[in-house]
Short mmCIF file of C-alpha atoms in Angstrom, two decimals:
data_model
loop_
_atom_site.label_atom_id
_atom_site.label_comp_id
_atom_site.label_asym_id
_atom_site.label_seq_id
_atom_site.Cartn_x
_atom_site.Cartn_y
_atom_site.Cartn_z
CA GLY Q 402 76.38 102.40 86.67
CA SER Q 403 76.95 98.77 85.74
CA ALA Q 404 80.20 99.36 83.80
CA ARG Q 405 81.71 100.91 87.59
CA LYS Q 406 82.05 98.12 89.90
CA ALA Q 407 84.75 97.25 91.90
CA THR Q 408 85.83 93.88 91.21
CA VAL Q 409 89.94 95.41 91.90
CA LEU Q 410 89.84 96.92 95.05
CA GLU Q 411 94.43 98.10 96.29
CA LEU Q 412 94.25 100.16 99.63
CA SER Q 413 97.84 101.82 100.00
CA ALA Q 414 100.82 99.93 103.18
CA ASP Q 415 99.91 103.73 105.00
CA GLY Q 416 95.75 104.05 104.18
CA ARG Q 417 96.38 107.33 102.87
CA PHE Q 418 94.92 106.03 99.67
CA LEU Q 419 92.13 103.46 97.71
CA ALA Q 420 91.77 102.74 94.92
CA ALA Q 421 89.64 100.19 93.01
CA GLY Q 422 89.21 99.22 88.72
CA ASN Q 423 86.86 96.32 86.37
CA GLU Q 424 88.22 93.77 85.97
CA GLN Q 425 85.32 93.19 82.50
CA GLY Q 426 85.52 97.12 82.17
CA LEU Q 427 87.53 100.00 81.36
CA TRP Q 428 87.06 101.95 84.44
CA LEU Q 429 89.84 103.00 87.13
CA TRP Q 430 89.18 104.57 90.19
CA ALA Q 431 91.44 106.64 92.95
CA CYS Q 432 91.25 109.01 96.08
CA ALA Q 433 92.84 109.45 98.39
CA LEU Q 434 91.64 108.52 102.22
CA GLY Q 435 91.13 110.98 105.34
CA GLU Q 436 92.93 110.13 108.81
CA ASP Q 437 89.13 110.11 110.25
CA GLY Q 438 88.85 107.48 107.32
CA VAL Q 439 86.48 110.31 105.15
CA PHE Q 440 87.03 110.58 101.10
CA GLY Q 441 88.69 113.01 99.28
CA SER Q 442 87.33 113.52 95.59
CA PRO Q 443 87.37 111.29 93.38
CA TRP Q 444 89.01 110.53 90.52
CA SER Q 445 88.22 108.03 87.38
CA VAL Q 446 88.94 107.78 84.30
CA ASP Q 447 87.20 105.12 81.16
CA ALA Q 448 86.61 104.79 77.18
CA SER Q 449 84.71 108.67 77.70
CA THR Q 450 87.20 110.19 79.97
CA GLY Q 451 90.64 109.60 78.47
CA ALA Q 452 91.35 105.80 79.59
CA PRO Q 453 94.77 104.83 77.66
CA ALA Q 454 93.96 103.19 74.34
CA GLY Q 455 93.27 99.60 74.09
CA PHE Q 456 93.60 99.92 78.85
CA GLY Q 457 90.35 97.33 80.06
CA TYR Q 458 89.31 94.15 81.58
CA VAL Q 459 92.10 95.71 85.18
CA ARG Q 460 93.12 92.13 87.05
CA GLY Q 461 95.58 93.39 89.44
CA LEU Q 462 96.32 97.66 91.61
CA ALA Q 463 99.01 98.43 93.75
CA LEU Q 464 100.25 101.43 95.00
CA ALA Q 465 103.10 102.60 95.87
CA PRO Q 466 104.32 103.10 99.01
CA ASP Q 467 104.67 107.13 99.28
CA GLY Q 468 101.04 106.94 96.97
CA ALA Q 469 103.02 108.63 94.15
CA ALA Q 470 102.11 106.06 92.01
CA LEU Q 471 99.12 103.93 91.26
CA TYR Q 472 99.95 100.87 88.92
CA ALA Q 473 97.74 98.29 87.11
CA LEU Q 474 97.36 95.21 84.76
CA SER Q 475 95.66 95.65 81.88
CA ALA Q 476 94.13 92.35 80.12
CA ALA Q 477 92.35 93.90 77.29
CA ASP Q 478 95.88 95.08 75.64
CA ARG Q 479 99.14 92.89 78.35
CA VAL Q 480 100.27 96.60 79.16
CA VAL Q 481 101.46 97.61 82.86
CA TYR Q 482 100.57 100.60 83.67
CA ARG Q 483 101.88 103.90 85.64
CA PHE Q 484 100.04 106.20 86.64
CA ALA Q 485 101.22 109.52 88.32
CA ARG Q 486 99.63 111.38 91.58
CA SER Q 487 99.00 114.41 89.79
CA GLY Q 488 97.34 116.30 92.87
CA GLU Q 489 93.67 114.95 93.25
CA ALA Q 490 94.49 113.14 89.74
CA TRP Q 491 96.57 110.41 87.76
CA VAL Q 492 97.99 110.88 84.79
CA PRO Q 493 99.49 107.75 82.96
CA ASP Q 494 103.31 108.30 82.78
CA ALA Q 495 104.75 105.00 82.39
CA SER Q 496 103.72 101.04 80.73
CA PHE Q 497 105.26 98.10 79.44
CA ARG Q 498 103.23 96.26 77.45
CA LEU Q 499 104.28 92.10 78.22
CA ASP Q 500 103.83 90.24 74.52
CA ASP Q 501 107.58 92.28 73.26
CA SER Q 502 109.01 91.01 76.33
CA ALA Q 503 111.39 87.98 76.53
CA ALA Q 504 108.45 85.84 78.26
CA GLY Q 505 107.12 86.16 75.14
CA VAL Q 506 102.85 86.14 75.26
CA LEU Q 507 101.17 84.77 78.16
CA SER Q 508 97.89 83.25 78.73
CA SER Q 509 95.10 84.40 81.44
CA LEU Q 510 96.69 87.19 83.63
CA LYS Q 511 95.68 87.37 86.80
CA ASP Q 512 97.73 89.73 88.64
CA LEU Q 513 100.39 92.07 89.63
CA ALA Q 514 102.17 93.04 93.44
CA LEU Q 515 104.83 95.77 94.20
CA SER Q 516 107.11 95.43 96.30
CA ALA Q 517 107.20 96.77 99.94
CA ASP Q 518 109.41 100.46 97.95
CA GLY Q 519 107.79 99.84 95.12
CA SER Q 520 111.50 98.40 93.15
CA LEU Q 521 110.20 95.47 91.49
CA VAL Q 522 106.59 94.71 90.14
CA ALA Q 523 105.68 90.72 89.33
CA VAL Q 524 102.96 89.69 87.03
CA SER Q 525 100.96 86.51 86.88
CA ALA Q 526 99.70 84.01 83.86
CA SER Q 527 98.21 80.94 84.87
CA ASP Q 528 97.85 79.41 81.65
CA SER Q 529 101.15 79.80 80.79
CA ASP Q 530 102.50 79.02 84.44
CA ALA Q 531 104.91 82.03 85.12
CA VAL Q 532 105.60 84.57 87.51
CA ILE Q 533 107.73 87.87 84.99
CA LEU Q 534 109.16 90.35 87.14
CA LEU Q 535 109.48 94.14 85.84
CA GLU Q 536 112.07 96.94 87.99
CA ALA Q 537 109.67 99.46 88.16
CA SER Q 538 111.51 103.47 88.71
CA PRO Q 539 111.93 106.79 88.27
CA ALA Q 540 112.86 106.37 84.49
CA GLY Q 541 110.02 103.81 83.60
CA PHE Q 542 109.92 99.88 83.29
CA ALA Q 543 112.73 96.78 82.25
CA TRP Q 544 112.65 93.51 81.99
CA ARG Q 545 113.84 91.58 85.67
CA GLY Q 546 113.38 88.10 84.95
CA GLU Q 547 110.51 85.51 84.80
CA LEU Q 548 110.18 82.36 86.67
CA ARG Q 549 108.49 78.89 85.09
CA LYS Q 550 107.00 75.61 85.59
CA ALA Q 551 109.83 74.36 84.08
CA GLY Q 552 111.46 75.38 86.98
CA PHE Q 553 109.49 75.15 89.62
CA PRO Q 554 106.94 72.57 88.62
CA ALA Q 555 105.26 74.35 92.04
CA LEU Q 556 103.99 76.88 89.80
CA ASP Q 557 100.87 75.85 88.38
CA GLY Q 558 98.03 77.77 87.30
CA PRO Q 559 99.86 81.19 89.57
CA ALA Q 560 97.37 83.39 90.18
CA ASP Q 561 97.22 85.71 93.66
CA LEU Q 562 100.07 87.51 94.56
CA ALA Q 563 101.69 89.28 97.38
CA PHE Q 564 105.43 90.71 98.39
CA SER Q 565 105.90 90.30 102.56
CA PRO Q 566 106.24 93.87 103.50
CA ALA Q 567 109.39 92.76 105.29
CA GLY Q 568 112.16 91.85 101.97
CA PRO Q 569 111.66 90.09 98.36
CA LEU Q 570 109.42 87.22 99.29
CA LEU Q 571 107.11 86.70 97.58
CA ALA Q 572 104.12 84.57 97.42
CA VAL Q 573 102.19 83.41 94.76
CA SER Q 574 98.59 81.29 95.38
CA CYS Q 575 98.59 78.22 92.86
CA GLY Q 576 94.93 76.74 91.70
CA VAL Q 577 96.22 73.81 90.00
CA SER Q 578 99.00 72.92 91.35
CA ASP Q 579 97.27 73.26 94.44
CA MET Q 580 99.51 75.26 96.38
CA VAL Q 581 101.49 78.45 97.88
CA ALA Q 582 104.81 79.26 95.83
CA PHE Q 583 107.65 81.10 97.26
CA VAL Q 584 109.67 83.26 94.67
CA ASP Q 585 113.03 85.17 96.31
CA CYS Q 586 113.09 87.97 94.49
CA SER Q 587 115.97 89.80 95.79
CA ALA Q 588 118.20 89.43 92.73
CA GLU Q 589 116.59 86.90 89.98
CA PRO Q 590 113.50 85.24 90.45
CA LEU Q 591 114.25 81.71 92.62
CA PRO Q 592 111.57 79.04 94.73
CA ALA Q 593 112.03 79.78 97.79
CA GLY Q 594 110.10 77.26 99.14
CA VAL Q 595 105.91 75.73 99.23
CA LEU Q 596 103.50 74.98 100.99
CA GLY Q 597 101.47 72.34 100.02
CA PRO Q 598 98.05 70.30 100.97
CA ASP Q 599 99.68 67.65 102.80
CA ALA Q 600 100.69 70.96 105.43
CA ALA Q 601 97.20 72.54 104.28
CA PRO Q 602 94.37 70.81 102.88
CA PHE Q 603 92.15 73.78 102.77
CA LEU Q 604 94.85 74.01 99.25
CA ALA Q 605 92.31 71.80 97.66
CA ASP Q 606 89.15 73.61 97.75
CA GLY Q 607 90.24 76.64 95.95
CA SER Q 608 93.85 78.58 95.13
CA PRO Q 609 93.03 81.73 97.69
CA THR Q 610 93.84 85.25 98.41
CA LEU Q 611 96.81 86.52 100.56
CA ALA Q 612 98.17 88.80 102.72
CA TRP Q 613 100.85 89.20 105.32
CA SER Q 614 100.51 90.75 107.81
CA PRO Q 615 101.85 94.91 108.45
CA ASP Q 616 105.64 93.56 109.42
CA GLY Q 617 105.95 90.61 107.30
CA THR Q 618 105.74 87.98 110.02
CA PHE Q 619 102.67 85.66 108.93
CA LEU Q 620 100.71 85.08 106.16
CA ALA Q 621 97.12 85.11 105.97
CA LEU Q 622 95.19 82.68 103.37
CA ALA Q 623 91.72 82.71 102.78
CA ALA Q 624 90.12 80.23 100.64
CA PRO Q 625 86.54 78.70 100.41
CA GLY Q 626 85.68 77.71 103.55
CA ALA Q 627 89.02 77.96 105.33
CA LEU Q 628 91.09 81.21 106.77
CA ALA Q 629 94.78 80.13 107.84
CA PHE Q 630 98.36 82.24 108.92
CA VAL Q 631 101.31 80.72 108.28
CA ARG Q 632 104.70 81.79 109.45
CA PRO Q 633 106.89 81.40 106.30
CA GLY Q 634 109.84 79.22 106.91
CA ASP Q 635 109.45 76.78 109.55
CA GLY Q 636 106.28 74.89 108.82
CA SER Q 637 103.62 76.77 110.48
#
């Protein structure tokens, strides 16, 4: 049906699970994938089948490294949810209400990313020029910190997020500054460099989507009319 169009898609790092959601509806979907690529029994939830009260407008998805949890950024109620896998179903077991955090009310929630070890969740808010970090543990979520344009000018309109598979380096696509900002999340969020239109002119054409190579050596940037690969740290 029209309410079940996948506008957000996430594949687990090991290729065992696939998840999808809709940024203008309440639909969330997930399933296991066999080694031969065959889909397992799908699970889905929406307003009529037990979605959490207020859930909807999915802006970001992430699967835990072990496939045991699915994280979703719900813009409707401005909450980060964690769904634990139970057989072929996924059951909400933790949540974090962003408006009640130290960051205050954030505007234009855009994306969610999970670190390679599953310990950190990042959320971007483009109109607030902010990226916030939450610690994730079996007990739930805890506040880690935030980084804003006031302390890191490149964070102007942060949108797409991608954690490096090799460590706590977070890449942030910023559509207003026409830059990709890099954030060191090892202890607290700190600026770790930028890639701008001087080195990558295509960034001026629009905010790119981001994806790391499996070993964290290269970052791929897909922008309107361009696809580029960069090696953070050496300017290539």
